[in-house]
JSON list of C-alpha atoms in Angstrom, two decimals:
[
{"chain": "X", "resi": 1, "resn": "UNK", "atom": "CA", "xyz": [0.00, 0.00, 0.00]},
{"chain": "X", "resi": 2, "resn": "UNK", "atom": "CA", "xyz": [1.01, 3.61, -0.35]},
{"chain": "X", "resi": 3, "resn": "UNK", "atom": "CA", "xyz": [1.16, 4.02, 3.40]},
{"chain": "X", "resi": 4, "resn": "UNK", "atom": "CA", "xyz": [3.68, 1.23, 3.89]},
{"chain": "X", "resi": 5, "resn": "UNK", "atom": "CA", "xyz": [5.68, 2.51, 0.90]},
{"chain": "X", "resi": 6, "resn": "UNK", "atom": "CA", "xyz": [5.87, 5.95, 2.51]},
{"chain": "X", "resi": 7, "resn": "UNK", "atom": "CA", "xyz": [7.95, 4.40, 5.27]},
{"chain": "X", "resi": 8, "resn": "UNK", "atom": "CA", "xyz": [8.83, 6.57, 8.24]},
{"chain": "X", "resi": 9, "resn": "UNK", "atom": "CA", "xyz": [7.81, 9.91, 6.73]},
{"chain": "X", "resi": 10, "resn": "UNK", "atom": "CA", "xyz": [5.03, 10.13, 9.30]},
{"chain": "X", "resi": 11, "resn": "UNK", "atom": "CA", "xyz": [7.65, 10.35, 12.05]},
{"chain": "X", "resi": 12, "resn": "UNK", "atom": "CA", "xyz": [6.33, 9.61, 15.52]},
{"chain": "X", "resi": 13, "resn": "UNK", "atom": "CA", "xyz": [2.87, 9.11, 14.00]},
{"chain": "X", "resi": 14, "resn": "UNK", "atom": "CA", "xyz": [4.02, 6.20, 11.80]},
{"chain": "X", "resi": 15, "resn": "UNK", "atom": "CA", "xyz": [2.68, 3.54, 14.14]},
{"chain": "X", "resi": 16, "resn": "UNK", "atom": "CA", "xyz": [-0.69, 5.27, 14.51]},
{"chain": "X", "resi": 17, "resn": "UNK", "atom": "CA", "xyz": [-1.04, 5.76, 10.75]},
{"chain": "X", "resi": 18, "resn": "UNK", "atom": "CA", "xyz": [-0.11, 2.14, 10.05]},
{"chain": "X", "resi": 19, "resn": "UNK", "atom": "CA", "xyz": [-2.55, 0.80, 12.64]},
{"chain": "X", "resi": 20, "resn": "UNK", "atom": "CA", "xyz": [-5.34, 3.05, 11.38]},
{"chain": "X", "resi": 21, "resn": "UNK", "atom": "CA", "xyz": [-4.76, 1.86, 7.82]},
{"chain": "X", "resi": 22, "resn": "UNK", "atom": "CA", "xyz": [-4.73, -1.80, 8.89]},
{"chain": "X", "resi": 23, "resn": "UNK", "atom": "CA", "xyz": [-7.91, -1.42, 10.90]},
{"chain": "X", "resi": 24, "resn": "UNK", "atom": "CA", "xyz": [-9.57, 0.47, 8.04]},
{"chain": "X", "resi": 25, "resn": "UNK", "atom": "CA", "xyz": [-8.70, -2.43, 5.73]},
{"chain": "X", "resi": 26, "resn": "UNK", "atom": "CA", "xyz": [-10.31, -4.88, 8.14]},
{"chain": "X", "resi": 27, "resn": "UNK", "atom": "CA", "xyz": [-13.39, -2.71, 8.53]},
{"chain": "X", "resi": 28, "resn": "UNK", "atom": "CA", "xyz": [-13.85, -2.35, 4.77]},
{"chain": "X", "resi": 29, "resn": "UNK", "atom": "CA", "xyz": [-13.48, -6.12, 4.34]},
{"chain": "X", "resi": 30, "resn": "UNK", "atom": "CA", "xyz": [-16.18, -6.81, 6.91]},
{"chain": "X", "resi": 31, "resn": "UNK", "atom": "CA", "xyz": [-19.68, -7.79, 5.88]},
{"chain": "X", "resi": 32, "resn": "UNK", "atom": "CA", "xyz": [-21.18, -4.48, 7.05]},
{"chain": "X", "resi": 33, "resn": "UNK", "atom": "CA", "xyz": [-18.58, -1.73, 7.33]},
{"chain": "X", "resi": 34, "resn": "UNK", "atom": "CA", "xyz": [-19.48, 1.04, 9.78]},
{"chain": "X", "resi": 35, "resn": "UNK", "atom": "CA", "xyz": [-19.77, 4.22, 7.76]},
{"chain": "X", "resi": 36, "resn": "UNK", "atom": "CA", "xyz": [-19.03, 6.67, 10.58]},
{"chain": "X", "resi": 37, "resn": "UNK", "atom": "CA", "xyz": [-15.89, 4.74, 11.49]},
{"chain": "X", "resi": 38, "resn": "UNK", "atom": "CA", "xyz": [-14.48, 4.48, 7.98]},
{"chain": "X", "resi": 39, "resn": "UNK", "atom": "CA", "xyz": [-15.28, 8.15, 7.29]},
{"chain": "X", "resi": 40, "resn": "UNK", "atom": "CA", "xyz": [-13.38, 9.25, 10.40]},
{"chain": "X", "resi": 41, "resn": "UNK", "atom": "CA", "xyz": [-10.49, 6.89, 9.65]},
{"chain": "X", "resi": 42, "resn": "UNK", "atom": "CA", "xyz": [-10.17, 8.14, 6.09]},
{"chain": "X", "resi": 43, "resn": "UNK", "atom": "CA", "xyz": [-10.28, 11.74, 7.30]},
{"chain": "X", "resi": 44, "resn": "UNK", "atom": "CA", "xyz": [-7.48, 11.07, 9.79]},
{"chain": "X", "resi": 45, "resn": "UNK", "atom": "CA", "xyz": [-5.37, 9.35, 7.14]},
{"chain": "X", "resi": 46, "resn": "UNK", "atom": "CA", "xyz": [-5.96, 12.27, 4.77]},
{"chain": "X", "resi": 47, "resn": "UNK", "atom": "CA", "xyz": [-4.74, 14.73, 7.39]},
{"chain": "X", "resi": 48, "resn": "UNK", "atom": "CA", "xyz": [-1.61, 12.64, 7.97]},
{"chain": "X", "resi": 49, "resn": "UNK", "atom": "CA", "xyz": [-0.95, 12.39, 4.22]},
{"chain": "X", "resi": 50, "resn": "UNK", "atom": "CA", "xyz": [-1.40, 16.14, 3.71]},
{"chain": "X", "resi": 51, "resn": "UNK", "atom": "CA", "xyz": [1.05, 16.81, 6.54]},
{"chain": "X", "resi": 52, "resn": "UNK", "atom": "CA", "xyz": [3.89, 14.96, 4.77]},
{"chain": "X", "resi": 53, "resn": "UNK", "atom": "CA", "xyz": [3.50, 16.86, 1.50]},
{"chain": "X", "resi": 54, "resn": "UNK", "atom": "CA", "xyz": [4.58, 15.34, -1.80]},
{"chain": "X", "resi": 55, "resn": "UNK", "atom": "CA", "xyz": [5.09, 11.84, -0.38]},
{"chain": "X", "resi": 56, "resn": "UNK", "atom": "CA", "xyz": [1.45, 11.83, 0.73]},
{"chain": "X", "resi": 57, "resn": "UNK", "atom": "CA", "xyz": [-0.03, 12.57, -2.69]},
{"chain": "X", "resi": 58, "resn": "UNK", "atom": "CA", "xyz": [-0.49, 8.90, -3.75]},
{"chain": "X", "resi": 59, "resn": "UNK", "atom": "CA", "xyz": [-2.18, 8.22, -0.42]},
{"chain": "X", "resi": 60, "resn": "UNK", "atom": "CA", "xyz": [-4.53, 11.17, -0.93]},
{"chain": "X", "resi": 61, "resn": "UNK", "atom": "CA", "xyz": [-5.38, 9.94, -4.41]},
{"chain": "X", "resi": 62, "resn": "UNK", "atom": "CA", "xyz": [-6.28, 6.48, -3.12]},
{"chain": "X", "resi": 63, "resn": "UNK", "atom": "CA", "xyz": [-8.30, 7.83, -0.21]},
{"chain": "X", "resi": 64, "resn": "UNK", "atom": "CA", "xyz": [-10.09, 10.25, -2.53]},
{"chain": "X", "resi": 65, "resn": "UNK", "atom": "CA", "xyz": [-11.30, 7.32, -4.62]},
{"chain": "X", "resi": 66, "resn": "UNK", "atom": "CA", "xyz": [-11.99, 5.03, -1.67]},
{"chain": "X", "resi": 67, "resn": "UNK", "atom": "CA", "xyz": [-14.50, 7.12, 0.26]},
{"chain": "X", "resi": 68, "resn": "UNK", "atom": "CA", "xyz": [-17.01, 7.67, -2.58]},
{"chain": "X", "resi": 69, "resn": "UNK", "atom": "CA", "xyz": [-16.79, 3.97, -3.46]},
{"chain": "X", "resi": 70, "resn": "UNK", "atom": "CA", "xyz": [-17.49, 2.93, 0.13]},
{"chain": "X", "resi": 71, "resn": "UNK", "atom": "CA", "xyz": [-20.38, 5.37, 0.47]},
{"chain": "X", "resi": 72, "resn": "UNK", "atom": "CA", "xyz": [-21.97, 4.02, -2.72]},
{"chain": "X", "resi": 73, "resn": "UNK", "atom": "CA", "xyz": [-21.53, 0.39, -1.58]},
{"chain": "X", "resi": 74, "resn": "UNK", "atom": "CA", "xyz": [-22.50, 0.94, 2.05]},
{"chain": "X", "resi": 75, "resn": "UNK", "atom": "CA", "xyz": [-24.64, 4.08, 2.21]},
{"chain": "X", "resi": 76, "resn": "UNK", "atom": "CA", "xyz": [-25.76, 3.64, 5.82]}
]
């Protein structure tokens, strides 16, 4: 994933970002993903990606495509 490829650019937040991404993956793979949870997780990952600048752009691109897809698949 883009997050693991970014390596340690998240500094002391690397562990938090990695865990959030892993948990988001599990949530999305569940039978009934919780919309509020995945929206908040994606927002947090977006903020982290924006904070690292150029390295975060691929992550932002993926997250930008992911949220609308999840909302259309799991609207409530």
